[in-house]
Amino acid sequence: MELQIEQVSKTYGSKSALNGVSLKLKPGVVGLLGPNGAGKSTLMRMLATIEQPTTGKITWNGVDIARQPQILRQELGYLPQDFGVYPNLTPLEFLDYMAAMKGLSAKTARTRINELLEILNLSHDRKRLLGGFSGGMRQRVGIAQSLLNDPSLLIVDEPTVGLDPGERIRFRNLLSSLSAERIVILSTHIVTDVESIAPTIAIMAKGRLVTYAEPENLIQSV
Ligand code: ADP
Ligand code: ADP
């Protein structure tokens, strides 16, 4: 399992959002850090095959995802920033709908949804309307959605925004437990979100990848 980003740049009109980013990822958690506007979300949207690089290439197990996005999409889980859930649906209804969109059979979906509701501690609230949920609960539904197809590549963009400290810790533990046989990319501007769980950290600034290293080495080099 390998995700390779090769000299990827992205411009919007005359604005450069990403500038020559290269990175090779293997299973495990990677923390993507950087201030607002650094290009984190832009990179993640391209990895999620929602947008394409202006120049450069992204390959998943050697396959160019601009040419064959469906090969990655089957194995992709994506939790975008500002992920919205439908206030008039229950978690069960919402996850059933998302599972159908992802092409899971009804039987597989049922088993997987119940498992995820359990893991994310949402079982008791599975038939309540999402409109009445706290930010942290909604975020957990978003995470459940991203895990429906048991993805090999999990991309989560600023997932801890709106979580209280307890929820943050539980979320970190969940991500750690997921990372054994998949690539997890977690973007954040909060260093403590990633320092305890991400064996590698990528730091972006102004559209460039400025550092890629283990956290201990980062601390030593400061
Ligand atoms: P981050 O996620 O690190 O906060 P973004 O990827 O959202 O950074 O943004 C990187 C830069 O690209 C910013 O200057 C942003 O304004 C610009 N940008 C991002 N998306 C678009 C877009 N759709 N159109 C124009 N500019 C964009
Ligand atoms: P309870 O006994 O607390 O009411 P159940 O788990 O027995 O809850 O389920 C009640 C209803 O919810 C049943 O009709 C069942 O088919 C449905 N249900 C259970 N799991 C799912 C799911 N993952 N997706 C959709 N409906 C479900």
XYZ file of C-alpha atoms and ligand atoms in Angstrom:
276
model
C 0.000 0.000 0.000
C 1.621 3.211 -1.124
C 0.512 6.746 -1.851
C 2.961 8.848 -3.772
C 2.681 12.577 -4.338
C 5.088 13.777 -7.027
C 5.843 17.470 -7.540
C 2.196 18.462 -7.151
C 1.220 22.094 -7.724
C -2.220 23.677 -7.777
C -3.214 27.147 -8.888
C -6.603 28.834 -8.747
C -6.506 31.508 -11.426
C -3.332 33.416 -10.649
C -3.273 32.201 -7.029
C -0.859 29.417 -6.150
C -2.280 27.130 -3.439
C 0.315 24.316 -3.678
C 3.828 24.503 -4.979
C 5.844 21.387 -5.846
C 4.779 19.064 -3.011
C 6.345 15.579 -3.023
C 5.707 12.884 -0.432
C 5.666 9.097 -0.292
C 3.378 7.500 2.297
C 3.175 3.968 3.727
C 0.659 2.593 6.310
C 0.482 4.548 9.558
C -0.671 7.978 10.709
C 0.783 11.114 9.167
C 0.022 14.440 10.803
C -0.288 17.304 8.352
C 0.386 20.529 10.201
C 0.448 24.138 9.121
C -1.222 27.511 9.560
C -4.468 28.451 7.809
C -3.906 28.946 4.108
C -0.890 26.598 3.986
C -2.564 24.337 1.418
C -3.546 21.385 3.632
C -7.176 21.186 2.505
C -6.207 21.685 -1.119
C -3.798 18.749 -0.913
C -6.407 16.603 0.819
C -9.062 17.362 -1.797
C -6.640 16.207 -4.474
C -5.826 13.024 -2.553
C -9.579 12.455 -2.219
C -9.861 12.742 -6.047
C -12.232 15.714 -5.785
C -9.799 18.049 -7.534
C -6.854 17.467 -9.825
C -3.351 18.888 -9.616
C -2.495 21.662 -12.077
C 0.873 19.964 -12.540
C 2.438 16.883 -10.973
C 1.009 13.475 -10.252
C -0.488 11.406 -7.437
C -0.288 7.623 -7.598
C -2.017 4.974 -5.473
C -0.116 1.685 -5.633
C 1.463 2.920 -8.825
C -1.810 3.967 -10.512
C -2.255 7.622 -11.502
C -5.416 8.710 -9.640
C -6.178 11.451 -12.147
C -6.539 8.762 -14.821
C -8.202 6.051 -12.738
C -9.789 7.707 -9.697
C -12.228 4.816 -9.119
C -9.378 2.515 -8.079
C -8.600 4.743 -5.120
C -12.216 5.776 -4.417
C -13.181 2.206 -3.528
C -10.537 2.237 -0.820
C -10.943 5.826 0.312
C -12.489 7.307 3.452
C -12.740 11.090 3.558
C -13.920 13.411 6.272
C -13.844 16.915 4.804
C -13.536 20.060 6.863
C -16.987 21.480 7.743
C -18.598 18.114 7.141
C -22.364 18.579 7.251
C -24.885 16.025 8.451
C -28.591 16.250 7.666
C -30.404 17.545 10.764
C -33.621 15.677 9.964
C -32.017 12.257 9.681
C -30.974 9.876 12.438
C -27.442 8.398 12.451
C -28.906 5.102 11.192
C -30.689 6.782 8.293
C -27.709 8.964 7.416
C -25.224 6.081 7.497
C -27.579 3.826 5.521
C -27.775 6.528 2.880
C -23.996 7.036 2.786
C -23.413 3.268 2.608
C -25.778 3.014 -0.371
C -23.892 5.891 -2.048
C -20.665 3.965 -1.541
C -22.210 0.868 -3.120
C -22.245 -1.369 -0.032
C -24.849 -4.130 -0.059
C -27.689 -3.687 2.442
C -26.453 -6.661 4.450
C -22.826 -5.509 4.624
C -23.992 -1.995 5.437
C -26.183 -3.140 8.324
C -23.357 -5.083 9.983
C -20.772 -2.374 9.439
C -23.056 0.461 10.615
C -23.917 -1.301 13.853
C -20.217 -2.027 14.452
C -19.243 1.615 13.858
C -22.076 2.965 16.021
C -20.745 0.735 18.781
C -17.084 1.766 18.325
C -18.004 5.451 18.211
C -20.328 5.192 21.179
C -23.387 6.276 19.205
C -25.528 3.168 19.576
C -27.837 4.705 22.140
C -28.440 7.760 19.983
C -28.767 5.971 16.649
C -32.466 6.825 16.279
C -32.311 10.426 17.471
C -32.319 13.286 14.970
C -28.853 14.621 14.116
C -30.162 18.191 14.471
C -30.142 17.735 18.245
C -26.582 16.394 18.413
C -23.589 18.217 19.904
C -20.638 19.143 17.665
C -18.645 16.207 19.000
C -21.456 13.737 18.339
C -21.925 15.043 14.804
C -18.198 14.705 14.250
C -18.355 11.088 15.389
C -21.103 10.473 12.816
C -18.813 12.039 10.206
C -16.017 9.715 11.267
C -18.368 6.713 11.076
C -19.272 7.761 7.530
C -15.583 7.902 6.567
C -15.020 4.348 7.841
C -18.034 2.638 6.225
C -16.007 0.937 3.486
C -13.116 0.027 5.825
C -10.802 2.313 3.814
C -7.119 1.670 3.108
C -6.604 5.422 2.825
C -8.310 7.579 5.434
C -8.170 11.366 5.017
C -9.458 13.517 7.853
C -9.347 17.287 7.583
C -9.290 19.236 10.874
C -11.359 16.532 12.574
C -11.005 17.821 16.127
C -12.546 21.252 15.549
C -15.549 21.479 17.874
C -14.530 18.551 20.060
C -14.111 18.970 23.808
C -10.837 17.761 25.431
C -12.263 14.335 26.365
C -13.605 13.780 22.872
C -10.273 14.849 21.439
C -8.429 12.185 23.428
C -10.946 9.487 22.476
C -10.673 10.502 18.845
C -6.853 10.269 18.954
C -7.093 6.809 20.477
C -9.530 5.740 17.780
C -7.223 6.949 15.007
C -4.242 5.184 16.561
C -6.177 1.945 16.743
C -7.104 2.252 13.058
C -3.663 2.948 11.716
C -2.115 -0.515 11.639
C -3.095 -1.565 8.121
C -3.984 1.719 6.517
C -2.632 5.112 5.641
C -4.241 7.805 7.792
C -3.672 11.459 6.951
C -4.822 13.880 9.614
C -4.624 17.618 9.086
C -4.720 20.039 11.965
C -3.279 23.324 13.169
C -3.120 21.965 16.722
C 0.206 20.242 17.463
C -1.138 18.189 20.393
C -3.642 16.505 18.046
C -0.837 14.703 16.281
C 2.255 14.589 18.487
C 1.081 11.595 20.506
C -0.289 9.489 17.638
C 1.493 10.388 14.411
C 4.884 8.716 13.945
C 5.538 11.177 11.143
C 4.644 14.816 10.740
C 4.518 16.851 7.559
C 4.582 20.609 7.985
C 3.239 22.866 5.270
C 3.530 26.609 4.821
C 2.562 28.783 1.882
C 1.799 25.848 -0.389
C 5.079 24.061 0.256
C 6.059 21.056 2.292
C 8.681 22.475 4.626
C 9.406 19.499 6.897
C 8.736 15.788 6.931
C 10.058 14.071 10.030
C 9.428 12.219 13.261
C 8.155 14.496 16.059
C 11.210 13.840 18.320
C 13.522 15.078 15.593
C 11.362 18.139 15.099
C 11.560 19.035 18.760
C 15.345 18.594 18.743
C 15.744 20.777 15.700
C 13.736 23.700 17.156
P -5.332 25.193 4.652
O -6.209 23.992 4.534
O -3.925 24.872 5.022
O -5.913 26.246 5.549
P -6.151 25.722 1.923
O -5.753 24.535 1.152
O -7.581 25.832 2.327
O -5.207 25.861 3.201
O -5.782 27.024 1.103
C -4.513 27.251 0.502
C -4.571 28.527 -0.327
O -5.333 28.297 -1.508
C -5.222 29.694 0.390
O -4.553 30.870 0.028
C -6.633 29.659 -0.139
O -7.178 30.956 -0.111
C -6.436 29.179 -1.568
N -7.593 28.412 -2.062
C -8.011 27.210 -1.597
N -9.089 26.775 -2.285
C -9.346 27.734 -3.223
C -10.327 27.877 -4.260
N -11.263 26.938 -4.469
N -10.263 28.994 -5.022
C -9.338 29.925 -4.807
N -8.382 29.856 -3.863
C -8.380 28.789 -3.079
P -34.285 -1.383 19.458
O -34.551 -2.773 19.872
O -33.481 -0.576 20.441
O -35.492 -0.626 19.007
P -32.968 -2.611 17.164
O -31.483 -2.676 17.032
O -33.671 -3.853 17.506
O -33.342 -1.415 18.155
O -33.506 -2.118 15.775
C -34.794 -1.598 15.636
C -35.022 -1.281 14.184
O -33.894 -0.612 13.624
C -35.248 -2.528 13.367
O -36.286 -2.300 12.440
C -33.942 -2.743 12.686
O -34.113 -3.404 11.447
C -33.479 -1.312 12.476
N -32.019 -1.250 12.340
C -31.073 -1.808 13.140
N -29.840 -1.572 12.667
C -29.999 -0.833 11.530
C -29.137 -0.278 10.551
N -27.809 -0.394 10.622
N -29.662 0.408 9.518
C -30.990 0.554 9.427
N -31.866 0.053 10.286
C -31.395 -0.648 11.334
